[in-house]
Amino acid sequence: MTAVLSAAERLARLRLARSENIGPVTFRDLLEHFGNAVAALDALPDLAARGGAKRAIRIAREGDVEAELAKTEKLGAQLLVLGDETFPARLAVLDPPPPVISVKGNLDLATRKSIAIVGSRNASAAGRRIAGDMAEAFSREGFAVVSGLARGIDTAAHRASLQGGTIAVLAGGLDIVYPEENRDLQTEIGSRGVLVSEMPPGTSPQARHFPRRNRLISGLSLGVVVVEAALRSGSLITARFALEQGRDVFAVPGSPLDPRAQGSNKLIKDGAPLVENAADVIAALSEPLGHLFREPEPPSFAPRSAAAPDTDRDTRERVLSALGPTPTPMDEIVRQAGAPVQQVRAAVLELELAGRIHRDPGDRISLLPE
């Protein structure tokens, strides 16, 4: 990957990513339409107004993003914008890619073959031992181990792979410790491994941040191993993201009497390979390795038009009528709206910038209350 961003475009991409109502999908859609963030920033007020915004959209100021850059550097970290030479290739090719990440530590780990280990925060002693044993074995075989620095399974996996190489993806800013009991571990990973976050410094983790963190955990990895997970858990969200990204998902079986194993057991029922140790995972991954991750090409954004996307009031109203509080897949919205895909996507873009809808990972969209 080569550096392609001018200083002005890099700053504009950071401003765009930190502006109101812009998530990874909207960021990608804007760059795909306009070709660069400078033009997209200029178009934001008009797009939001067309979507029915009740006030002017808040656009990040140059001073604000320059302050974020300074805070990141003060932490001994670096901020990477999509298009930077060192932006991790596996994240750059996600659909959509994260617009901006902050990293602290040995970024070279993100270029190594990696396996994620995730599971219950309230893990059993046996679960923690299995996670630690697998992480240590993966390290010996040259794999970096990826997890989310939560208590329980995540903590066991990180501790066991510190020497061999571990990647911790945080839900908050790099300077925020969560949970507090992992303060020393987070510091050590920042020195010996690498910390990764989509959030600006000073951001405390909130519930809505964890799915974005989980998506990066799976995105950085060749496969995801689930060791103990309840039926409604973040680990199963990580597994779903992994499958959507074309990664392999593996599950360690547990007692049917233990609620902490119900989610991982369900993954096995649904077709995930049952694994008992690191050798099982490595054997399953050995053939697809070369196919899955030949060095990917980063996205390039050629402008379709310098003008705002082509929409009309009727299309926006039909899109709104197709939405409700339950997230609806984009293809269903297109079907119900009865309009060309590009017009529907443009209407969704305007409505999101206006703050009238919410876009969930996987391009599922819900209507926000007025």
Tab-separated table of C-alpha atoms in Angstrom:
chain	number	residue	atom	x	y	z
A	1	MET	CA	0.000	0.000	0.000
A	2	THR	CA	1.368	3.436	-0.869
A	3	ALA	CA	0.613	6.796	0.668
A	4	VAL	CA	-1.931	8.617	-1.474
A	5	LEU	CA	-3.217	11.381	0.768
A	6	SER	CA	-2.202	15.021	0.637
A	7	ALA	CA	-2.026	16.848	3.964
A	8	ALA	CA	-5.258	18.693	3.104
A	9	GLU	CA	-7.123	15.508	2.200
A	10	ARG	CA	-5.862	13.691	5.297
A	11	LEU	CA	-7.087	16.506	7.549
A	12	ALA	CA	-10.400	16.618	5.682
A	13	ARG	CA	-10.909	12.869	6.135
A	14	LEU	CA	-10.350	13.211	9.841
A	15	ARG	CA	-12.791	16.146	10.006
A	16	LEU	CA	-15.345	14.159	8.006
A	17	ALA	CA	-15.022	11.130	10.281
A	18	ARG	CA	-15.480	13.282	13.398
A	19	SER	CA	-18.460	15.258	12.077
A	20	GLU	CA	-21.992	14.716	13.338
A	21	ASN	CA	-24.012	11.681	12.182
A	22	ILE	CA	-21.148	10.162	10.169
A	23	GLY	CA	-20.280	6.537	10.773
A	24	PRO	CA	-18.174	4.124	8.691
A	25	VAL	CA	-20.873	3.465	6.069
A	26	THR	CA	-21.707	7.144	5.555
A	27	PHE	CA	-18.007	8.033	5.418
A	28	ARG	CA	-17.469	5.416	2.724
A	29	ASP	CA	-20.557	6.461	0.751
A	30	LEU	CA	-19.500	10.109	0.766
A	31	LEU	CA	-15.988	9.299	-0.450
A	32	GLU	CA	-17.339	6.966	-3.122
A	33	HIS	CA	-19.624	9.704	-4.449
A	34	PHE	CA	-17.383	12.765	-4.225
A	35	GLY	CA	-13.991	11.067	-4.510
A	36	ASN	CA	-12.412	13.087	-1.703
A	37	ALA	CA	-13.243	14.375	1.740
A	38	VAL	CA	-12.691	18.041	0.864
A	39	ALA	CA	-15.655	18.001	-1.540
A	40	ALA	CA	-17.730	15.852	0.821
A	41	LEU	CA	-17.271	18.337	3.674
A	42	ASP	CA	-18.477	21.163	1.448
A	43	ALA	CA	-21.618	19.178	0.581
A	44	LEU	CA	-22.611	18.172	4.130
A	45	PRO	CA	-24.845	21.171	4.993
A	46	ASP	CA	-26.908	20.797	1.811
A	47	LEU	CA	-27.224	17.015	2.147
A	48	ALA	CA	-28.387	17.263	5.774
A	49	ALA	CA	-30.900	19.984	4.884
A	50	ARG	CA	-32.330	17.841	2.077
A	51	GLY	CA	-32.743	14.995	4.569
A	52	GLY	CA	-34.890	17.202	6.804
A	53	ALA	CA	-32.394	18.336	9.452
A	54	LYS	CA	-33.939	20.743	11.924
A	55	ARG	CA	-30.657	22.563	12.469
A	56	ALA	CA	-27.273	22.901	10.812
A	57	ILE	CA	-25.121	19.782	10.948
A	58	ARG	CA	-22.065	20.067	13.205
A	59	ILE	CA	-18.904	19.725	11.146
A	60	ALA	CA	-15.646	19.067	12.982
A	61	ARG	CA	-13.369	22.102	12.893
A	62	GLU	CA	-9.730	21.977	11.903
A	63	GLY	CA	-8.717	23.073	15.397
A	64	ASP	CA	-10.647	20.199	16.971
A	65	VAL	CA	-9.011	17.504	14.868
A	66	GLU	CA	-5.581	19.077	15.247
A	67	ALA	CA	-6.133	18.915	19.019
A	68	GLU	CA	-7.031	15.224	18.684
A	69	LEU	CA	-3.830	14.618	16.731
A	70	ALA	CA	-1.831	16.375	19.453
A	71	LYS	CA	-3.515	14.343	22.241
A	72	THR	CA	-2.854	11.106	20.377
A	73	GLU	CA	0.818	11.952	19.910
A	74	LYS	CA	1.112	12.923	23.589
A	75	LEU	CA	-0.078	9.406	24.466
A	76	GLY	CA	2.811	7.989	22.444
A	77	ALA	CA	0.330	6.770	19.843
A	78	GLN	CA	-0.456	7.566	16.228
A	79	LEU	CA	-3.680	8.327	14.421
A	80	LEU	CA	-4.207	6.569	11.085
A	81	VAL	CA	-6.707	7.720	8.462
A	82	LEU	CA	-8.074	5.389	5.793
A	83	GLY	CA	-5.656	5.791	2.888
A	84	ASP	CA	-2.537	6.165	5.039
A	85	GLU	CA	0.383	3.951	4.061
A	86	THR	CA	0.429	2.165	7.422
A	87	PHE	CA	-3.343	1.698	7.789
A	88	PRO	CA	-3.804	-2.060	8.485
A	89	ALA	CA	-4.681	-3.743	5.197
A	90	ARG	CA	-7.210	-6.158	6.705
A	91	LEU	CA	-9.184	-3.246	8.151
A	92	ALA	CA	-8.899	-1.174	4.965
A	93	VAL	CA	-10.728	-3.847	2.962
A	94	LEU	CA	-13.650	-4.289	5.366
A	95	ASP	CA	-17.093	-3.332	4.080
A	96	PRO	CA	-17.124	-0.613	5.254
A	97	PRO	CA	-13.620	0.118	6.586
A	98	PRO	CA	-13.164	2.149	9.760
A	99	PRO	CA	-12.450	5.760	8.711
A	100	VAL	CA	-9.920	6.458	11.478
A	101	ILE	CA	-8.082	4.364	14.062
A	102	SER	CA	-5.628	5.205	16.827
A	103	VAL	CA	-2.841	2.750	17.566
A	104	LYS	CA	-0.225	2.494	20.278
A	105	GLY	CA	2.616	-0.006	20.273
A	106	ASN	CA	4.009	-2.368	17.671
A	107	LEU	CA	1.845	-1.783	14.590
A	108	ASP	CA	3.774	-4.491	12.715
A	109	LEU	CA	1.695	-7.023	14.672
A	110	ALA	CA	-1.327	-5.994	12.589
A	111	THR	CA	0.420	-7.310	9.473
A	112	ARG	CA	1.012	-10.765	10.954
A	113	LYS	CA	-1.385	-13.681	10.664
A	114	SER	CA	-3.719	-13.288	13.633
A	115	ILE	CA	-6.361	-15.265	15.493
A	116	ALA	CA	-8.963	-13.752	17.810
A	117	ILE	CA	-9.950	-15.366	21.093
A	118	VAL	CA	-13.139	-14.047	22.712
A	119	GLY	CA	-15.560	-15.215	25.367
A	120	SER	CA	-17.344	-14.617	28.617
A	121	ARG	CA	-16.366	-11.864	31.040
A	122	ASN	CA	-17.638	-14.088	33.855
A	123	ALA	CA	-15.505	-16.986	32.666
A	124	SER	CA	-14.926	-20.217	34.528
A	125	ALA	CA	-11.441	-21.174	35.674
A	126	ALA	CA	-11.453	-23.914	33.034
A	127	GLY	CA	-12.458	-21.444	30.324
A	128	ARG	CA	-9.678	-19.036	31.278
A	129	ARG	CA	-7.152	-21.874	31.236
A	130	ILE	CA	-8.276	-23.049	27.795
A	131	ALA	CA	-8.076	-19.496	26.431
A	132	GLY	CA	-4.607	-19.009	27.908
A	133	ASP	CA	-3.302	-22.348	26.655
A	134	MET	CA	-4.617	-21.677	23.144
A	135	ALA	CA	-3.207	-18.132	23.079
A	136	GLU	CA	0.213	-19.340	24.174
A	137	ALA	CA	0.178	-22.073	21.541
A	138	PHE	CA	-0.871	-19.644	18.799
A	139	SER	CA	2.017	-17.382	19.798
A	140	ARG	CA	4.505	-20.225	19.512
A	141	GLU	CA	3.274	-20.854	15.967
A	142	GLY	CA	3.797	-17.204	14.990
A	143	PHE	CA	0.212	-15.942	15.252
A	144	ALA	CA	-0.683	-12.643	16.897
A	145	VAL	CA	-3.612	-13.010	19.300
A	146	VAL	CA	-6.439	-10.477	19.066
A	147	SER	CA	-9.036	-9.786	21.759
A	148	GLY	CA	-10.998	-6.995	23.422
A	149	LEU	CA	-9.257	-6.515	26.812
A	150	ALA	CA	-12.414	-7.394	28.748
A	151	ARG	CA	-12.137	-9.368	31.967
A	152	GLY	CA	-12.366	-13.138	31.785
A	153	ILE	CA	-11.483	-14.881	28.514
A	154	ASP	CA	-10.035	-11.751	26.857
A	155	THR	CA	-7.710	-11.081	29.774
A	156	ALA	CA	-6.472	-14.679	29.848
A	157	ALA	CA	-5.767	-14.617	26.096
A	158	HIS	CA	-3.862	-11.316	26.248
A	159	ARG	CA	-1.735	-12.316	29.233
A	160	ALA	CA	-0.721	-15.617	27.676
A	161	SER	CA	0.272	-13.985	24.360
A	162	LEU	CA	2.097	-10.890	25.630
A	163	GLN	CA	5.500	-12.304	24.794
A	164	GLY	CA	4.525	-13.660	21.381
A	165	GLY	CA	2.423	-10.678	20.305
A	166	THR	CA	-1.065	-9.538	21.264
A	167	ILE	CA	-3.494	-6.947	19.851
A	168	ALA	CA	-6.110	-5.366	22.122
A	169	VAL	CA	-9.024	-3.534	20.512
A	170	LEU	CA	-10.600	-0.999	22.863
A	171	ALA	CA	-14.173	0.291	22.961
A	172	GLY	CA	-13.065	3.672	24.359
A	173	GLY	CA	-10.136	5.997	23.757
A	174	LEU	CA	-6.574	4.744	24.131
A	175	ASP	CA	-6.193	6.755	27.343
A	176	ILE	CA	-9.280	5.254	29.007
A	177	VAL	CA	-8.784	2.087	31.050
A	178	TYR	CA	-11.695	-0.352	31.053
A	179	PRO	CA	-12.045	-2.404	33.119
A	180	GLU	CA	-9.939	-0.709	35.796
A	181	GLU	CA	-8.513	-4.051	36.937
A	182	ASN	CA	-6.705	-4.309	33.588
A	183	ARG	CA	-4.827	-1.021	33.936
A	184	ASP	CA	-1.406	-2.669	34.191
A	185	LEU	CA	-2.232	-5.112	31.401
A	186	GLN	CA	-3.348	-2.303	29.093
A	187	THR	CA	-0.132	-0.412	29.784
A	188	GLU	CA	1.943	-3.507	29.090
A	189	ILE	CA	0.142	-4.228	25.813
A	190	GLY	CA	0.766	-0.630	24.746
A	191	SER	CA	4.482	-1.263	25.286
A	192	ARG	CA	4.915	-4.849	24.079
A	193	GLY	CA	1.876	-5.438	21.869
A	194	VAL	CA	-0.470	-2.967	20.213
A	195	LEU	CA	-3.620	-1.144	21.329
A	196	VAL	CA	-6.204	-0.210	18.681
A	197	SER	CA	-9.270	2.056	18.958
A	198	GLU	CA	-11.735	3.822	16.659
A	199	MET	CA	-12.606	6.324	19.386
A	200	PRO	CA	-10.882	9.674	20.052
A	201	PRO	CA	-8.797	10.105	23.234
A	202	GLY	CA	-10.946	10.796	26.268
A	203	THR	CA	-13.908	8.720	25.033
A	204	SER	CA	-15.363	6.506	27.753
A	205	PRO	CA	-16.705	3.195	26.405
A	206	GLN	CA	-20.467	3.102	25.970
A	207	ALA	CA	-22.762	0.261	24.917
A	208	ARG	CA	-22.931	1.449	21.295
A	209	HIS	CA	-19.127	1.372	20.996
A	210	PHE	CA	-18.722	-2.345	21.692
A	211	PRO	CA	-20.159	-3.665	18.398
A	212	ARG	CA	-17.705	-1.419	16.533
A	213	ARG	CA	-14.884	-2.800	18.683
A	214	ASN	CA	-16.029	-6.373	18.037
A	215	ARG	CA	-16.083	-5.734	14.291
A	216	LEU	CA	-12.435	-4.690	14.375
A	217	ILE	CA	-11.468	-7.734	16.470
A	218	SER	CA	-12.798	-10.071	13.798
A	219	GLY	CA	-11.568	-7.831	10.975
A	220	LEU	CA	-7.962	-8.035	12.152
A	221	SER	CA	-8.092	-11.828	12.355
A	222	LEU	CA	-8.019	-14.870	10.092
A	223	GLY	CA	-10.446	-16.606	12.405
A	224	VAL	CA	-12.294	-16.173	15.708
A	225	VAL	CA	-12.276	-18.728	18.517
A	226	VAL	CA	-15.176	-18.473	20.984
A	227	VAL	CA	-14.416	-19.889	24.441
A	228	GLU	CA	-17.541	-19.715	26.631
A	229	ALA	CA	-20.269	-17.335	25.524
A	230	ALA	CA	-23.815	-16.825	26.736
A	231	LEU	CA	-26.659	-16.829	24.225
A	232	ARG	CA	-26.887	-13.039	24.226
A	233	SER	CA	-23.287	-11.926	24.350
A	234	GLY	CA	-20.823	-9.679	22.596
A	235	SER	CA	-18.797	-12.754	21.643
A	236	LEU	CA	-21.622	-13.952	19.405
A	237	ILE	CA	-21.743	-10.485	17.824
A	238	THR	CA	-18.027	-10.842	17.081
A	239	ALA	CA	-18.717	-14.260	15.570
A	240	ARG	CA	-21.458	-12.817	13.353
A	241	PHE	CA	-19.150	-10.068	12.124
A	242	ALA	CA	-16.466	-12.672	11.408
A	243	LEU	CA	-18.831	-14.668	9.215
A	244	GLU	CA	-19.951	-11.517	7.380
A	245	GLN	CA	-16.272	-10.683	6.753
A	246	GLY	CA	-15.470	-14.146	5.422
A	247	ARG	CA	-13.480	-15.217	8.474
A	248	ASP	CA	-13.697	-18.652	10.075
A	249	VAL	CA	-15.460	-19.089	13.417
A	250	PHE	CA	-14.522	-21.859	15.856
A	251	ALA	CA	-16.129	-22.777	19.168
A	252	VAL	CA	-14.938	-24.636	22.249
A	253	PRO	CA	-17.728	-26.882	23.604
A	254	GLY	CA	-18.944	-26.549	27.168
A	255	SER	CA	-21.336	-28.172	29.587
A	256	PRO	CA	-25.005	-27.904	28.574
A	257	LEU	CA	-25.691	-27.088	32.231
A	258	ASP	CA	-23.495	-23.971	32.148
A	259	PRO	CA	-25.209	-20.805	30.776
A	260	ARG	CA	-21.735	-19.481	29.900
A	261	ALA	CA	-21.434	-22.228	27.278
A	262	GLN	CA	-24.873	-21.992	25.680
A	263	GLY	CA	-23.775	-19.487	23.043
A	264	SER	CA	-20.633	-21.366	22.037
A	265	ASN	CA	-22.556	-24.655	21.965
A	266	LYS	CA	-25.157	-23.035	19.711
A	267	LEU	CA	-22.410	-21.952	17.312
A	268	ILE	CA	-21.393	-25.612	17.042
A	269	LYS	CA	-25.012	-26.650	16.412
A	270	ASP	CA	-25.172	-24.012	13.676
A	271	GLY	CA	-22.093	-25.393	11.939
A	272	ALA	CA	-19.030	-23.827	13.584
A	273	PRO	CA	-16.164	-26.329	13.880
A	274	LEU	CA	-15.767	-27.778	17.368
A	275	VAL	CA	-12.217	-27.216	18.593
A	276	GLU	CA	-10.486	-28.354	21.760
A	277	ASN	CA	-7.030	-26.843	21.337
A	278	ALA	CA	-4.918	-24.531	19.203
A	279	ALA	CA	-3.802	-27.381	16.927
A	280	ASP	CA	-7.423	-27.947	15.839
A	281	VAL	CA	-7.728	-24.280	14.819
A	282	ILE	CA	-4.378	-24.103	13.024
A	283	ALA	CA	-5.152	-27.291	11.094
A	284	ALA	CA	-8.515	-25.880	9.983
A	285	LEU	CA	-6.940	-22.595	8.906
A	286	SER	CA	-3.889	-24.042	7.168
A	287	GLU	CA	-5.377	-24.407	3.677
A	288	PRO	CA	-7.323	-21.119	3.378
A	289	LEU	CA	-4.499	-18.912	4.695
A	290	GLY	CA	-3.013	-18.054	1.325
A	291	HIS	CA	-6.414	-17.657	-0.323
A	292	LEU	CA	-8.017	-15.482	2.327
A	293	PHE	CA	-5.269	-13.002	2.793
A	294	ARG	CA	-3.198	-12.392	-0.247
A	295	GLU	CA	-2.124	-8.795	0.290
A	296	PRO	CA	-5.426	-6.937	-0.273
A	297	GLU	CA	-5.835	-3.742	-2.202
A	298	PRO	CA	-7.088	-0.715	-0.257
A	299	PRO	CA	-10.188	1.064	-1.538
A	300	SER	CA	-9.733	3.831	-4.065
A	301	PHE	CA	-12.383	6.501	-4.367
A	302	ALA	CA	-13.041	7.830	-7.862
A	303	PRO	CA	-15.752	10.513	-7.839
A	304	ARG	CA	-19.020	9.620	-9.521
A	305	SER	CA	-20.055	13.270	-9.480
A	306	ALA	CA	-19.065	16.588	-7.949
A	307	ALA	CA	-22.752	17.311	-7.397
A	308	ALA	CA	-24.869	16.078	-4.512
A	309	PRO	CA	-26.394	12.591	-4.948
A	310	ASP	CA	-29.535	12.503	-7.103
A	311	THR	CA	-32.612	12.102	-4.883
A	312	ASP	CA	-36.114	13.492	-4.669
A	313	ARG	CA	-38.690	14.049	-1.943
A	314	ASP	CA	-40.828	11.120	-3.099
A	315	THR	CA	-37.937	8.653	-2.750
A	316	ARG	CA	-37.086	9.956	0.721
A	317	GLU	CA	-40.717	9.591	1.826
A	318	ARG	CA	-40.898	6.020	0.514
A	319	VAL	CA	-37.674	5.171	2.326
A	320	LEU	CA	-39.048	6.637	5.550
A	321	SER	CA	-42.281	4.672	5.192
A	322	ALA	CA	-40.245	1.456	4.874
A	323	LEU	CA	-38.465	2.095	8.180
A	324	GLY	CA	-39.397	1.544	11.803
A	325	PRO	CA	-37.696	1.114	15.170
A	326	THR	CA	-36.498	-2.386	14.215
A	327	PRO	CA	-33.378	-2.396	11.994
A	328	THR	CA	-34.267	-3.212	8.376
A	329	PRO	CA	-31.740	-4.535	5.812
A	330	MET	CA	-30.895	-2.186	2.962
A	331	ASP	CA	-32.071	-4.622	0.269
A	332	GLU	CA	-35.522	-4.753	1.907
A	333	ILE	CA	-35.684	-0.953	1.966
A	334	VAL	CA	-34.812	-0.867	-1.724
A	335	ARG	CA	-37.557	-3.404	-2.458
A	336	GLN	CA	-40.207	-1.510	-0.503
A	337	ALA	CA	-39.186	1.895	-1.854
A	338	GLY	CA	-39.420	0.670	-5.435
A	339	ALA	CA	-36.623	2.988	-6.574
A	340	PRO	CA	-33.146	2.406	-8.038
A	341	VAL	CA	-30.544	1.290	-5.512
A	342	GLN	CA	-28.395	4.408	-5.937
A	343	GLN	CA	-31.358	6.727	-5.303
A	344	VAL	CA	-32.337	4.788	-2.183
A	345	ARG	CA	-28.754	4.842	-0.875
A	346	ALA	CA	-28.565	8.577	-1.534
A	347	ALA	CA	-31.835	9.141	0.360
A	348	VAL	CA	-30.550	7.054	3.284
A	349	LEU	CA	-27.351	9.094	3.287
A	350	GLU	CA	-29.288	12.371	3.521
A	351	LEU	CA	-31.597	11.044	6.234
A	352	GLU	CA	-28.658	9.826	8.303
A	353	LEU	CA	-26.862	13.163	8.016
A	354	ALA	CA	-30.099	14.821	9.122
A	355	GLY	CA	-30.119	12.641	12.262
A	356	ARG	CA	-33.417	10.954	11.396
A	357	ILE	CA	-32.205	7.350	11.080
A	358	HIS	CA	-29.631	5.059	12.668
A	359	ARG	CA	-27.448	2.696	10.673
A	360	ASP	CA	-26.395	-0.514	12.405
A	361	PRO	CA	-23.426	-2.655	11.351
A	362	GLY	CA	-24.345	-4.884	8.424
A	363	ASP	CA	-26.199	-2.028	6.657
A	364	ARG	CA	-29.353	-2.401	8.732
A	365	ILE	CA	-31.266	0.815	9.244
A	366	SER	CA	-33.804	1.944	11.838
A	367	LEU	CA	-35.906	5.061	12.278
A	368	LEU	CA	-35.017	7.320	15.214
A	369	PRO	CA	-37.828	8.816	17.320
A	370	GLU	CA	-38.715	12.391	16.428
